[in-house]
Steps between C-alpha positions, in 0.01 A plus 500: 500500500646827400603739782292820573796700626572837340853598445595870496825616370713721726455809284124464489498434877662839561245682286208339685641607841541860386141511374370363829697762694360782284147375544542475875642855518217634286242339727671641810504854352130472414421398860703791641334743257155373602582541868631857456183610314301584814201635308418157362242290685632226727357178365600258771414718804201417727172672419451840665240540775281736299508256203389218726209712628403598146505139373299377800235771455473423125458130569232571761318735263505250211385212718203703629356544150183305418551197278258638246689827466788544265841469658645790305271765655699806611540522876492878494155505340348238728448743789509875546791597721400624851830667588681793351784385274831544670351491849567201712830423333776438747858598457703192404713384788873515484694209365593256767172450686175653622462780756527373858194569717552416868237296674337680791309326770127570500517536875760775472290685239193481725698636792639782285150590381378500859783728611431751221125512559550522876699826466206670321233390745397729791621394841232414753594672824286261705701195394831468682713195433849472637793443268584172672153356435513616136832324456363180663193482274710581192750221571218256582296569184771578246806330637689833525451855621322704231687814609817335367347435156665733249329410169320815382540647850532877464606599850684386807860495614759261354553171678788469740799290400507151648703444813867450430491675160806714422503763225849514349414771246656843553294814454671716239238776486188585696245778461425496870621828648732476796457738796802699380349548154166605651670802652443798275796718413440871552534714190693824546477736206828657388311810380348766727125513539506879461753779439453854633702807404691673779655814346750705703560213744821557699751222433639488855594169663424620858147634443169316547257649251223236475239357741171306463217554749258245645226683304672411172640849435855523361694812602807608299729799544609667175759768581302755710150350437306212657253317276236244602392221266183305576588143401135394488359791295814618320453864607802726565497796741761756601517509880761768568786704357801651676494877534857551384617359169838395639340277765393143426321203655737246653273237666137382532312275746129414547335436835364148560141616438601669174336837566811702591827542312832610651729693263872553565663794324844633414448803727527273809127484578231233527154593374181314593215502245132409515462334160123484487464875554833583330602711799833534679449436871842596632868549419754363748857633510775331702766375258800684360512320161266353244272218617556189290281243678173491700324224694175484703425307819146589598514874593882508517678614184873425465710706257858435386721787389814538293672607820476142627240573767161336543224708666179366651194726472173471691264660252225541762681765703639840422847414629531215252873417529516244780834318446811476283708203382851596394649163413611600150726754340364561152442151347694304770642559846539367854431795728202501736361770726135509601382152397623174646682289241373143504700341219744611233500286182818596319585229246407713196789663314300787349209738557183328625179654375282194434332362815192278542337326799354155443121518561466133602821486712530812711862432599627483138649805330628512140759757392666584169836664430595761243740486207806405708315220683216361278395241763159410636525393863231367732536547874354360819471822700447311826847344482669741257616212279506511121279215377583517130698709252476522121713692252262647239778651284304828494423803713197442727272802538183350657363181659157368597341173611205363297280304744274322248779261399752582774754654266752783509511766227807715431546810283838559336700781352840465335566274321175307442227766549233236561275338760559146628262267690668261747357202684529547874691378696708311242557818291473301176413717202142459376469774238662814359291801399682700234380808319633809677769692311640661815573385853195398703471739796203369700244222505176471696229232534129555427253475791375160377861373482464395134681779313837667547560854377850613401631848421830553320734764365347455154203706632248214484290314756436137414240273659582129508219257587713217638329374814140417406365204696280223359132531602499199735800622699361854506165385642662286768722792600199735520314250720804478728516880531126523574520234769798674660320836498188346658714356780652846560153665513377239748803557725439877491137454608 
């Protein structure tokens, strides 16, 4: 029997192998090309969910047709649609699975519904059930306390952490305000609240040409005239004028009640004026030089002269000069005749014009030195010790204590020509008030302790509203003053 074997020559064998390789490569490239064409339908993928629904609905619709009816009747014409086209269609879900809907217990939903409806129902005042009994019935009926149910619960405090729980997270930022941040910082304007012209003002370091009365009247001496400015109404009046042109006003001081004004002059006299009637009551002569400073203590008026003497005047009697203090020679000195020297505070290295008593500590005195000293010093007058000292790097012309915030205010000449607010007793700088073009000669506080008035060699008066109190603090302070005054009236009765 002849053999069925096929013999291939070596050359033909090589050609067959090459053809097979080319066909295999061509098939592989076609497969890769088909895979990379993403817009072509995938033939071997499982049927999509919406296709399965469509096929099942078509099958159901065809099977529900009557046997006598034709099978090719259009489904769309079999029944009038009852829904608006496009409505009821759901957004296809994302690839990878359906939307997850958590399963909620019916008991929890009932409890949540009860909690919501309970908040809107009126409370019967006659029914009083203790919280312990409510908790007992809730645990008995529901298996848990309904107050702890949080599904759809719109109120209540968060649950406490279980015992032994430790929170290892660090708080990086919190909107909760700390007590330090709750404290409001006081705003101090760097601009004056008002500026008044003061023409012909004498630029003399040793004069005191400004004073503010308890009736809110500001008195200012301009050369040989005294003007009154009503701070409430804004009216200006001329009180008096020196008879001789060469004479000038050197000092001013209001009484505590604010109805009389003492005027010191360059002709060595002290005049006493009734402001309301604009009438001079008397003129007192006892000094031998101009009177640069005046101060009231009830009915006793003290006057300081360029001669270095201090005279005490009892304005009620004709022989007004009752005593003399001669502890100074011009600006400084150590002699003493009529008065008994109690203490001598001599650490300043220059003329001392600026002096201020602390209103809330009667034993504290503040003093300021001139150009060669420039220091603010506070003293305990009971012991004579210097409590604190500060170099201001500028001439000090005036000092006062501001009681609303317990601060010290200083007026300066060369080289700064400004006003500085210091915290007492630390003497840390709070604010600088700049604006004067010449040295500041005097400063005085308003009767409500909120505004400081400064007069300078640039012939201007500037009002700085630096010490306004917040309403709550102001009311509490007023109540304290009223209660103190009522106690005083009761003790007098």
